[in-house]
CSV table of C-alpha atoms and ligand atoms in Angstrom, one decimal:
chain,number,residue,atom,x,y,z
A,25,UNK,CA,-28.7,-14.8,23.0
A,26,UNK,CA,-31.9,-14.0,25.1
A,27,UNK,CA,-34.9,-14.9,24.2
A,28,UNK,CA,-36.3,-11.5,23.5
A,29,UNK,CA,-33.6,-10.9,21.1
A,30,UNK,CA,-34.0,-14.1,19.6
A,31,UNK,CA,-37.5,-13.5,19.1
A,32,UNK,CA,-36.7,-10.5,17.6
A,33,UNK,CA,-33.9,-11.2,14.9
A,34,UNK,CA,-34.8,-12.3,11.6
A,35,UNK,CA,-32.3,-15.1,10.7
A,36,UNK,CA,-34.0,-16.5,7.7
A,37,UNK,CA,-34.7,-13.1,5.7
A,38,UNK,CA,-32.9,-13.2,2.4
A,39,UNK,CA,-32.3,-11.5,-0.2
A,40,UNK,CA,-33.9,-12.3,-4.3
A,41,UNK,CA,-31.1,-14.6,-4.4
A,42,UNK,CA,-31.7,-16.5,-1.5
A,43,UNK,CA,-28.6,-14.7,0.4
A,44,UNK,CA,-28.9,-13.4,4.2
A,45,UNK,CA,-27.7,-10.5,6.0
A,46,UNK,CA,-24.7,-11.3,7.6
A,47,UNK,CA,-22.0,-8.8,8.0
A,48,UNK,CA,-22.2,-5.1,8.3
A,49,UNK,CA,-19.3,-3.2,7.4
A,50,UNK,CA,-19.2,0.7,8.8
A,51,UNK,CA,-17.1,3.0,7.5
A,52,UNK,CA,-15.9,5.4,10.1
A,53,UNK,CA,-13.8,8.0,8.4
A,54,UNK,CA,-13.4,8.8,4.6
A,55,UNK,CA,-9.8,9.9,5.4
A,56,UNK,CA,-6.2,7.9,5.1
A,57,UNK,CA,-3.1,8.9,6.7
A,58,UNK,CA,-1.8,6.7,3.6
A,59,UNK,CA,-2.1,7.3,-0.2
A,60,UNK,CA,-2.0,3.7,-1.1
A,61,UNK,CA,-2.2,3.8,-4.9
A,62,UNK,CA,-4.7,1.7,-5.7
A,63,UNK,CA,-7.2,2.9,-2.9
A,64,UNK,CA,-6.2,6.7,-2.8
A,65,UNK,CA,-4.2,8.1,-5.3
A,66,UNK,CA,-2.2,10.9,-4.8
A,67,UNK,CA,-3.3,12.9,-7.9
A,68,UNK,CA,-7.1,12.5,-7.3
A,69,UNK,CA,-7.0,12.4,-2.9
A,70,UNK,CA,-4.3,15.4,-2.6
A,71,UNK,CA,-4.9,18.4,-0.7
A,72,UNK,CA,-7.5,19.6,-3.1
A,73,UNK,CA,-9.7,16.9,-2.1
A,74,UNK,CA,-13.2,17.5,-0.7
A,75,UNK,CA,-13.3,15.3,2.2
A,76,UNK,CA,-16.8,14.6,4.4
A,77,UNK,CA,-17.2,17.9,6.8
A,78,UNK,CA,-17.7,16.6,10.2
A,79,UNK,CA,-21.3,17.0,10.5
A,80,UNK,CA,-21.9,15.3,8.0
A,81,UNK,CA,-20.5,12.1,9.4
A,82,UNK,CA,-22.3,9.6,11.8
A,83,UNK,CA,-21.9,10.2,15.3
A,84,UNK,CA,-21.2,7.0,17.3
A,85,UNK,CA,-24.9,7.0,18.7
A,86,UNK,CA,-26.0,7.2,14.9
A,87,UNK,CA,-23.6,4.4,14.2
A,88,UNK,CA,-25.1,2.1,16.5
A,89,UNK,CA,-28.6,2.9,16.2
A,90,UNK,CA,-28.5,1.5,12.8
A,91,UNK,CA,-26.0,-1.4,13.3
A,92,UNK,CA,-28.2,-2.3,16.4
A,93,UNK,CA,-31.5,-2.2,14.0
A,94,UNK,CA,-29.3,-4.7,11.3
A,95,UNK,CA,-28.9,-7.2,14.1
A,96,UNK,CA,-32.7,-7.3,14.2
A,97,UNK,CA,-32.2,-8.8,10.5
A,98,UNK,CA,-29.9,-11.3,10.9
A,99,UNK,CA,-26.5,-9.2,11.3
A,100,UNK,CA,-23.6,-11.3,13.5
A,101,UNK,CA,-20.5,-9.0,12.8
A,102,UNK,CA,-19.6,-5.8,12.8
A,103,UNK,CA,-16.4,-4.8,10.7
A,104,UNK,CA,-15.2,-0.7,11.2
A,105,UNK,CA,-13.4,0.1,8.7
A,106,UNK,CA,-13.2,3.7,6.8
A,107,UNK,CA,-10.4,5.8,5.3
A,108,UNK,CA,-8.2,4.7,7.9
A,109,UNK,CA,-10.5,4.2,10.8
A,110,UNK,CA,-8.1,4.1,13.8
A,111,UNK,CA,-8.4,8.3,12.2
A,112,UNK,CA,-11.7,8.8,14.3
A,113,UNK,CA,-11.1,10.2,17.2
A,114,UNK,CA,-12.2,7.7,20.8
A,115,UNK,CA,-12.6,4.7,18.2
A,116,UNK,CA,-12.9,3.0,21.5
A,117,UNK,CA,-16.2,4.4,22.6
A,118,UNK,CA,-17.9,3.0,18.8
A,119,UNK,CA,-16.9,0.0,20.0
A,120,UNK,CA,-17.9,0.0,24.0
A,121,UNK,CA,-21.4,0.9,22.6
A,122,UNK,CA,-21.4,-1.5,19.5
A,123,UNK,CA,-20.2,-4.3,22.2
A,124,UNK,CA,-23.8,-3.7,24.4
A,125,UNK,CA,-25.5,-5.4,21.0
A,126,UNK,CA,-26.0,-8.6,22.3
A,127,UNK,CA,-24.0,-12.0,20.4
A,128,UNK,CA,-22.5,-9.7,18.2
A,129,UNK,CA,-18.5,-10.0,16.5
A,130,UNK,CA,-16.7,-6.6,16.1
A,131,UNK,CA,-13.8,-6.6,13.9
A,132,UNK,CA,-11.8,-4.1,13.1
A,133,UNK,CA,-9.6,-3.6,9.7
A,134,UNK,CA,-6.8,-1.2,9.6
A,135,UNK,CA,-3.4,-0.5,8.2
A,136,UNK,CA,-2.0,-0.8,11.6
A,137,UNK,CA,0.1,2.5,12.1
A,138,UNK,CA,-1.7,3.5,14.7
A,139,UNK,CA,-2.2,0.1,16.5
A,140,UNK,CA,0.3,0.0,18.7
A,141,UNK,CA,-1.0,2.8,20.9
A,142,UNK,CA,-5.0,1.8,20.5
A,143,UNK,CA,-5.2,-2.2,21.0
A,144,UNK,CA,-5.1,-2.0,24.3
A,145,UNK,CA,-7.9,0.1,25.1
A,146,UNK,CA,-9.7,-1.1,21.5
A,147,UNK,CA,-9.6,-4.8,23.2
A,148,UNK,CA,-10.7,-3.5,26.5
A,149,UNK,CA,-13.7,-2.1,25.3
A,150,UNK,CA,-14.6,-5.0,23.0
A,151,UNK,CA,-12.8,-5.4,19.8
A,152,UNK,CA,-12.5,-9.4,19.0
A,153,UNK,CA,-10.5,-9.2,16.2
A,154,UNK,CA,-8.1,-7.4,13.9
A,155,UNK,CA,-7.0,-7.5,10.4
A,156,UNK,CA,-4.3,-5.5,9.2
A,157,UNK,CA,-3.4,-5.0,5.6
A,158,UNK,CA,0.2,-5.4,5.0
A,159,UNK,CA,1.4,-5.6,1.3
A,160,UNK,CA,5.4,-6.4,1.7
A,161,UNK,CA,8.0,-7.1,4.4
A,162,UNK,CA,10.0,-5.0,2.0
A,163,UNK,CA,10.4,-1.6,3.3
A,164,UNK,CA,11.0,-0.2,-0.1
A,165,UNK,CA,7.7,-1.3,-1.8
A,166,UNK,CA,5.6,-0.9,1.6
A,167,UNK,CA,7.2,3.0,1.7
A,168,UNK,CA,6.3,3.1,-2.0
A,169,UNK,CA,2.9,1.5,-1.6
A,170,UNK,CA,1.5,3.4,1.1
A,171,UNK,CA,2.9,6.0,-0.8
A,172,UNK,CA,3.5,8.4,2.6
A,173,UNK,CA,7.1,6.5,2.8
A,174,UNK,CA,6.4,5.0,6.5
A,175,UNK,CA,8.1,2.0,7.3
A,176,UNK,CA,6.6,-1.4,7.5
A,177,UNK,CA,8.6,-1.9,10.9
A,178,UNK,CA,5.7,0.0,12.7
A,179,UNK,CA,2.8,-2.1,11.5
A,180,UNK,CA,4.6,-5.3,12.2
A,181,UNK,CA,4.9,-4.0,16.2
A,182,UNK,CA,1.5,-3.1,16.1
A,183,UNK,CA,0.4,-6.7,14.8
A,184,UNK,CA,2.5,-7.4,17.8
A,185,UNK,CA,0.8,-5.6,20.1
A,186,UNK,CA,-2.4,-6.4,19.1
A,187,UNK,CA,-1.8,-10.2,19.9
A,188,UNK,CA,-0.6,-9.5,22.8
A,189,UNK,CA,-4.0,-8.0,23.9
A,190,UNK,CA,-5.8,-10.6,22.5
A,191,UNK,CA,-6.8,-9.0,19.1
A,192,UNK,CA,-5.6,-12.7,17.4
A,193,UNK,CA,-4.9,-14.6,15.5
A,194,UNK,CA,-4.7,-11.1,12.9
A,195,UNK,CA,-5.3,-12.0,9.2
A,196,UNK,CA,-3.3,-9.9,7.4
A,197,UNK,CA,-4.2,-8.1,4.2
A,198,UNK,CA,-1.8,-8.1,0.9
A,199,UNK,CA,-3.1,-6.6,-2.3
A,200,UNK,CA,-1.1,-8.3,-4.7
A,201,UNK,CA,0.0,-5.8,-7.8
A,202,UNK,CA,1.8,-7.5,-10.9
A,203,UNK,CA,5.5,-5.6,-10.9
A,204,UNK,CA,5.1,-3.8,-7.8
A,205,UNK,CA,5.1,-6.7,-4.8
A,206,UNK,CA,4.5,-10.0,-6.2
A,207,UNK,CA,8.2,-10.8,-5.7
A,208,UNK,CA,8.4,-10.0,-2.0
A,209,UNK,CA,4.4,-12.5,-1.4
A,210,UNK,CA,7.0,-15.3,-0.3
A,211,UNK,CA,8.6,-13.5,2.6
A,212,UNK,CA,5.2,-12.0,3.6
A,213,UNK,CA,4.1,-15.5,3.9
A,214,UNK,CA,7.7,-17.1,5.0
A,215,UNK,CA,7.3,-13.8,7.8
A,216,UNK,CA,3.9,-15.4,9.5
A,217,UNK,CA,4.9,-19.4,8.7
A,218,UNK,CA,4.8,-20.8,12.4
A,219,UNK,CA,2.8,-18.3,13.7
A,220,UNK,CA,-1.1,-18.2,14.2
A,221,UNK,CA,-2.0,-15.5,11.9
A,222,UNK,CA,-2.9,-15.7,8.5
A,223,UNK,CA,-1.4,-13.7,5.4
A,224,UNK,CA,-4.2,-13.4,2.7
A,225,UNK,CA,-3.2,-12.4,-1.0
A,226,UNK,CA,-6.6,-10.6,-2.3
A,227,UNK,CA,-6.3,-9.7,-5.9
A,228,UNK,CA,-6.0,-6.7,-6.8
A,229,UNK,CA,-9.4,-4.9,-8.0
A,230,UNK,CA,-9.3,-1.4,-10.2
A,231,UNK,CA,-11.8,1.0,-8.0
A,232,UNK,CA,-12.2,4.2,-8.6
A,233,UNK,CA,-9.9,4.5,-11.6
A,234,UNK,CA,-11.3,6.0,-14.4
A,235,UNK,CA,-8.9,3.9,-16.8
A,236,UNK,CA,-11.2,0.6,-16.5
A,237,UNK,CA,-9.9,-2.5,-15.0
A,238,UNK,CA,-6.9,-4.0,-16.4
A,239,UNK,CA,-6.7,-7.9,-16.3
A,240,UNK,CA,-3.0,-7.4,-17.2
A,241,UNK,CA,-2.4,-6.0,-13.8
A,242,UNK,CA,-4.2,-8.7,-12.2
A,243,UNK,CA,-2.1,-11.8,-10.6
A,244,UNK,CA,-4.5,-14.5,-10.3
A,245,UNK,CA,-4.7,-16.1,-7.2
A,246,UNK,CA,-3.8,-19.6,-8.8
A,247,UNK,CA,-0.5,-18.1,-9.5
A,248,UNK,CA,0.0,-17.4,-5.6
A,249,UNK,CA,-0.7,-20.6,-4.5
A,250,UNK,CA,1.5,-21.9,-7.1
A,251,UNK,CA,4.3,-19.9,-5.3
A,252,UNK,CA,3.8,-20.2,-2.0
A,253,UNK,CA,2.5,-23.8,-2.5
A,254,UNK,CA,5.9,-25.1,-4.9
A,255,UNK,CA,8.2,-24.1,-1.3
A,256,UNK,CA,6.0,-25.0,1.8
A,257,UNK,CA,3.0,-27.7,0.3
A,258,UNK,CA,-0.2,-26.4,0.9
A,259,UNK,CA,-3.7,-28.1,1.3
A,260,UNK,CA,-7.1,-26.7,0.6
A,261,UNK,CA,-9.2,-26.2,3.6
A,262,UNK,CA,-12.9,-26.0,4.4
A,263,UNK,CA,-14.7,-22.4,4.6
A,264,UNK,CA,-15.2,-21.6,8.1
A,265,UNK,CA,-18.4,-20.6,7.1
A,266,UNK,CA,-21.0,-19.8,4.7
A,267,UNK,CA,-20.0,-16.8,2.8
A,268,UNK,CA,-16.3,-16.7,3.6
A,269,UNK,CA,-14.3,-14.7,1.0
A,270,UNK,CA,-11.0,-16.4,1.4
A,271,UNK,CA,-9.9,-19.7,0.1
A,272,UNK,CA,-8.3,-21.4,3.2
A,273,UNK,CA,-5.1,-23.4,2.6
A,274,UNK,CA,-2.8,-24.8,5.5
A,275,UNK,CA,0.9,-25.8,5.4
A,276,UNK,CA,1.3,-29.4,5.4
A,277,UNK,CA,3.8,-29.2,8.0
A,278,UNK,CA,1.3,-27.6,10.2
A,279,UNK,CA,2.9,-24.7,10.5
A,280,UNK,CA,-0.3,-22.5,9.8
A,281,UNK,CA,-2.6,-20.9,7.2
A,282,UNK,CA,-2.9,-18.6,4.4
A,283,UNK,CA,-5.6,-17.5,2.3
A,284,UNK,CA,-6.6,-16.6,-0.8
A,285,UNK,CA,-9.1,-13.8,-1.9
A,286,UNK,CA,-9.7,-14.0,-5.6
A,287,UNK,CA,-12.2,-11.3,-6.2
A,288,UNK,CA,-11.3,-11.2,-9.9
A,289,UNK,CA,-10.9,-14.7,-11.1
A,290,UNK,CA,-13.6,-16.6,-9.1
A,291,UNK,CA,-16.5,-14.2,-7.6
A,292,UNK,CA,-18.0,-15.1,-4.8
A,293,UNK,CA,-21.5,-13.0,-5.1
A,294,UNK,CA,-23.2,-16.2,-4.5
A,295,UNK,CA,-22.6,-16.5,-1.0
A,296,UNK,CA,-22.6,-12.5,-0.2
A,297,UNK,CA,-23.8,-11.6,2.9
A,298,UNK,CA,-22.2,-8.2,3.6
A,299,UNK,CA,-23.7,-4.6,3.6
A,300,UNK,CA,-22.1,-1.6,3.8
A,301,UNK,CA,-22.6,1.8,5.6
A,302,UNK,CA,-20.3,4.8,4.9
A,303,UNK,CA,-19.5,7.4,6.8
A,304,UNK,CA,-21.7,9.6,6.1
A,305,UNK,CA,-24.4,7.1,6.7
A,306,UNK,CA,-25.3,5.4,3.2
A,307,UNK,CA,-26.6,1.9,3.2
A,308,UNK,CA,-25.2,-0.1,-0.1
A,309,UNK,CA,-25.9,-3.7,-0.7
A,310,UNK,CA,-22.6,-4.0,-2.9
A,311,UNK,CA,-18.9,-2.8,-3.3
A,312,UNK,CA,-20.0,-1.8,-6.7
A,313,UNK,CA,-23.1,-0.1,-6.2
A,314,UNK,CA,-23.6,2.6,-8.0
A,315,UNK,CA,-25.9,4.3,-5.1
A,316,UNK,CA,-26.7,4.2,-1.1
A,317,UNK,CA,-29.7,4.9,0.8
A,318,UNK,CA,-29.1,7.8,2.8
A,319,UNK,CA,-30.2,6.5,6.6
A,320,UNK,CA,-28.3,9.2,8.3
A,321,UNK,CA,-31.2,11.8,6.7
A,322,UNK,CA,-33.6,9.6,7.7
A,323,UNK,CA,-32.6,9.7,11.1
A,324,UNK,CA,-31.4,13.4,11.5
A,325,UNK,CA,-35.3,13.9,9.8
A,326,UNK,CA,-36.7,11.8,12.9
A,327,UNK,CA,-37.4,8.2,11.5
A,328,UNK,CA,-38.6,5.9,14.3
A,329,UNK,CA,-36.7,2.8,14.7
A,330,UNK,CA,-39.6,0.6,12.9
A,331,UNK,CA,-39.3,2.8,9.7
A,332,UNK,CA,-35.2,2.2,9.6
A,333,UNK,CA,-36.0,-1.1,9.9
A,334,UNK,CA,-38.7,-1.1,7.4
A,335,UNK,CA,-36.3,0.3,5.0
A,336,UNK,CA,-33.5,-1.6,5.7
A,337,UNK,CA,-35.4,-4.3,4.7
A,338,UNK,CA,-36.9,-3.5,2.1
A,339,UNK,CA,-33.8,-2.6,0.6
A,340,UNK,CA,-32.1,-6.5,1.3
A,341,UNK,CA,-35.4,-7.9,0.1
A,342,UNK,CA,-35.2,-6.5,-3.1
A,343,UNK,CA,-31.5,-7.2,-3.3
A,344,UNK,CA,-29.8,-8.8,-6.7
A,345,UNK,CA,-26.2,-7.1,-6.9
A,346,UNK,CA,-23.9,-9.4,-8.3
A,347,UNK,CA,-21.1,-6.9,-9.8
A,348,UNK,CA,-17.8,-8.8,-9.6
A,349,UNK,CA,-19.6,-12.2,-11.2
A,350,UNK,CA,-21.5,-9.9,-14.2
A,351,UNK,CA,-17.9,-8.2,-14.7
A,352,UNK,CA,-16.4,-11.6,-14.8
A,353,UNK,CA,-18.8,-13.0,-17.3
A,354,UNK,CA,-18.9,-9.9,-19.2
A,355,UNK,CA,-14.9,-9.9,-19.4
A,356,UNK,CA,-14.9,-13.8,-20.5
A,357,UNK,CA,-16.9,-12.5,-23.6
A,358,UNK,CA,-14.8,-9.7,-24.8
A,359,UNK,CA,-12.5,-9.8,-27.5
A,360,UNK,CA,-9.0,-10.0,-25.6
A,361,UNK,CA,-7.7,-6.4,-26.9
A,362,UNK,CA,-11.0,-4.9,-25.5
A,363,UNK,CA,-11.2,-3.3,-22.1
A,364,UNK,CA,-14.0,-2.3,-19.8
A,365,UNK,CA,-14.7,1.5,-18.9
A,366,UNK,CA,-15.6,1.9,-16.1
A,367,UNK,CA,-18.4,4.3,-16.9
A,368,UNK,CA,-19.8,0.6,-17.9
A,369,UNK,CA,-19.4,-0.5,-14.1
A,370,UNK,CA,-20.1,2.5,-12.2
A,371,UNK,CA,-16.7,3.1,-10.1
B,403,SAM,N1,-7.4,1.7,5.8
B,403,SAM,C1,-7.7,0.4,6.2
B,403,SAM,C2,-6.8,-0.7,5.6
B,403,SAM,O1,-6.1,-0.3,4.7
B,403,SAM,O2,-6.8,-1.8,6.1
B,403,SAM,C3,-9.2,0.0,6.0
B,403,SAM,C4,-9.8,0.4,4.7
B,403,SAM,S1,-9.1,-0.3,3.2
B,403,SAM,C5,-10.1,0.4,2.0
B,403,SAM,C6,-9.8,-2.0,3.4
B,403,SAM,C7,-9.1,-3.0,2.5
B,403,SAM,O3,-9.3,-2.8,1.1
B,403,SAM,C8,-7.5,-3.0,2.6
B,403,SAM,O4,-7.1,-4.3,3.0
B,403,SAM,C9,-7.1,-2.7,1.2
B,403,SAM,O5,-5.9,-3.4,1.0
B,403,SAM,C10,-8.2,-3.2,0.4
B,403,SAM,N2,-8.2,-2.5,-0.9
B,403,SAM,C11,-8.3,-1.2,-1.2
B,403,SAM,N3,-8.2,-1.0,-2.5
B,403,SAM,C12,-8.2,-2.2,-3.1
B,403,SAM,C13,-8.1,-2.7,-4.5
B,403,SAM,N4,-8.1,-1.8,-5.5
B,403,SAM,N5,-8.1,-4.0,-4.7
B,403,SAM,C14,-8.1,-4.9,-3.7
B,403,SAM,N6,-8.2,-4.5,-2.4
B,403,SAM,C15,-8.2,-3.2,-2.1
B,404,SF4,FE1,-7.0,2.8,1.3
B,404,SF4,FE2,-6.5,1.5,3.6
B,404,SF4,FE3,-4.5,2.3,1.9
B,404,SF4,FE4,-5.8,4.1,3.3
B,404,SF4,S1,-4.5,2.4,4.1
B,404,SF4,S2,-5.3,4.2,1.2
B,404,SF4,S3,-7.9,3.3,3.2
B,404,SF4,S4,-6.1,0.8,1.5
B,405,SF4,FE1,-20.8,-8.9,-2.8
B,405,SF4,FE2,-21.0,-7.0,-4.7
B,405,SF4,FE3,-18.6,-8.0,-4.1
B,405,SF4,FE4,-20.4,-9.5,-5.4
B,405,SF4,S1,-19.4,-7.6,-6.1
B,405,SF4,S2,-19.2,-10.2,-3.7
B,405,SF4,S3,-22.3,-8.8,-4.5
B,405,SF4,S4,-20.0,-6.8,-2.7
């Protein structure tokens, strides 16, 4: 870091609950080349749907105007993510200008259809890292996940790939869904045993479903490690770092990692430290929130950088989202027949 930059970053501006700014994900695309149930259903994202109209999506020079003013408040990594972000056309030139932001990690998550013809020319231009989401070896259940019926062989050659050109170790995504893959998590993990990736089981979270969230459908993460753990003994490991979202547990044969990301069962709002910009250029301090601030009008109406940045902060300043530990709480106190609408939550 230079000393100009460093003289210019904030690293000690937090939040009202004492949390900084860390991590900056950016969606790139709203689209999906996969209907993945429990992201994009079929019935609501059909051909019907009302995507964002290309101008009114971020070009790549918008992009990293405002993800070079976040760095100026303590940002360190950039995730691109969407919709299905290896969509956007010359993904590769996001990155080659992201990468000019001085000490900065760019990480990339996808569902790795399209990986094996990008990592090359993603890592060239600056990409450190992937994560691919992966919810069963099992061709079947991925066909019928994904919903679109393409085979899981493809994403495993583009993990390939992408550790080949240095885009690893890849952490690898499951969603875990009671009754649709939680019988196929052991070969997932069995699959990456001996290798350095690492397979993490999130918990699956009800977004955008306008039936509430079911516990019922929930497999606590307890229950994976149980699984995985009663085959290949596993040990709890240290966070990397302040605000990691996985649990980190290592065979104790050494023959890797795994994690576990237990959004439902044990929130980790506490140690938050991630904003979010969508594509079409909304800044939200939460998953859950119910609204964004709309930086992209601010710039097309001529903001200077000092006024993004005075709004950007402003906005962390006054920060106190805590959805998935209120939900938590909130659940804990309902009767056990009683669920929550999401109307309560906000989608
Ligand atoms: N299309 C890319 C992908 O699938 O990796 C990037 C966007 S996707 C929305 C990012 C991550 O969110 C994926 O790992 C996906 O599994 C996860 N996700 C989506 N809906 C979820 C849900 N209801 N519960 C838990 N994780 C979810
Ligand atoms: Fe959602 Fe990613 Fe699945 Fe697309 S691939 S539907 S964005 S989880
Ligand atoms: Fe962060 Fe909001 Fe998720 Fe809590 S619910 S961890 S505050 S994004």
């Amino acid at each position: 870091m230079t000393d100009s930059h460093d003289h210019m970053s904030d690293d000690n501006f937090i939040d009202s609950l004492g949390r900084p700014l860390r991590d900056l994900r950016i969606s790139v695309t709203d689209r999906c080349n996969f209907r993945c149930q429990y992201c994009m259903p079929k019935e609501i994202f059909g051909p019907e749907f009302k995507f964002l109209r290309r101008q009114d999506i971020m070009s790549f020079e918008e992009i990293t105007r405002i993800a070079s003013l976040a760095t100026s408040l303590g940002v360190k990594k950039f995730r691109l993510t969407g919709g299905e972000p290896l969509l956007r056309a010359d993904l590769h030139k996001l990155i080659r200008q992201l990468h000019r932001i001085p000490d900065i990690e760019i990480a990339l998550t996808t569902n790795g259809t399209l990986l094996k013809n990008h990592a090359q020319l993603l890592a060239e231009s600056g990409l450190d890292r992937v994560t691919v989401s992966l919810d069963s070896l099992d061709d079947q259940i991925f066909r019928q996940m994904n919903d679109v019926d393409f085979p899981v062989r493809d994403v495993l050659e583009g993990i390939e790939v992408a550790d080949r050109f240095g885009l690893g170790p890849i952490k690898v995504n499951a969603v875990v869904r009671k009754d649709v893959n939680d019988h196929t998590l052991l070969d997932l993990a069995t699959y990456f045993r001996g290798t350095p990736h690492i397979v993490r089981f999130i918990e699956f979270m009800d977004v955008g479903n306008s039936n509430g969230w079911v516990m019922d459908e929930v497999i606590p993460s307890s229950k994976v490690l149980d699984l995985i753990g009663n085959i290949f003994p596993l040990e709890q490991l240290p966070s990397n770092y302040s605000g990691e979202v996985a649990n980190r547990f290592r065979y104790k044969d050494g023959k890797g990692e795994i994690g576990l990301i237990s959004s439902i069962t044990a929130p980790f709002c506490e140690n938050c430290t991630r904003a979010r910009l969508s594509a079409d250029g909304k800044f939200f301090t939460c998953l859950f929130a119910s609204g964004g601030t709309d930086l992209l009008q601010e710039i097309r109406s001529g903001a200077t950088d000092e006024h993004l940045t005075q709004i950007l902060r402003s906005i962390w300043l006054s920060r106190g989202d805590r959805y998935s530990e209120i939900r938590t709480e909130y659940m804990r106190s309902l009767p056990e027949d009683k669920k929550i609408e999401m109307s309560y939550i906000g989608g």
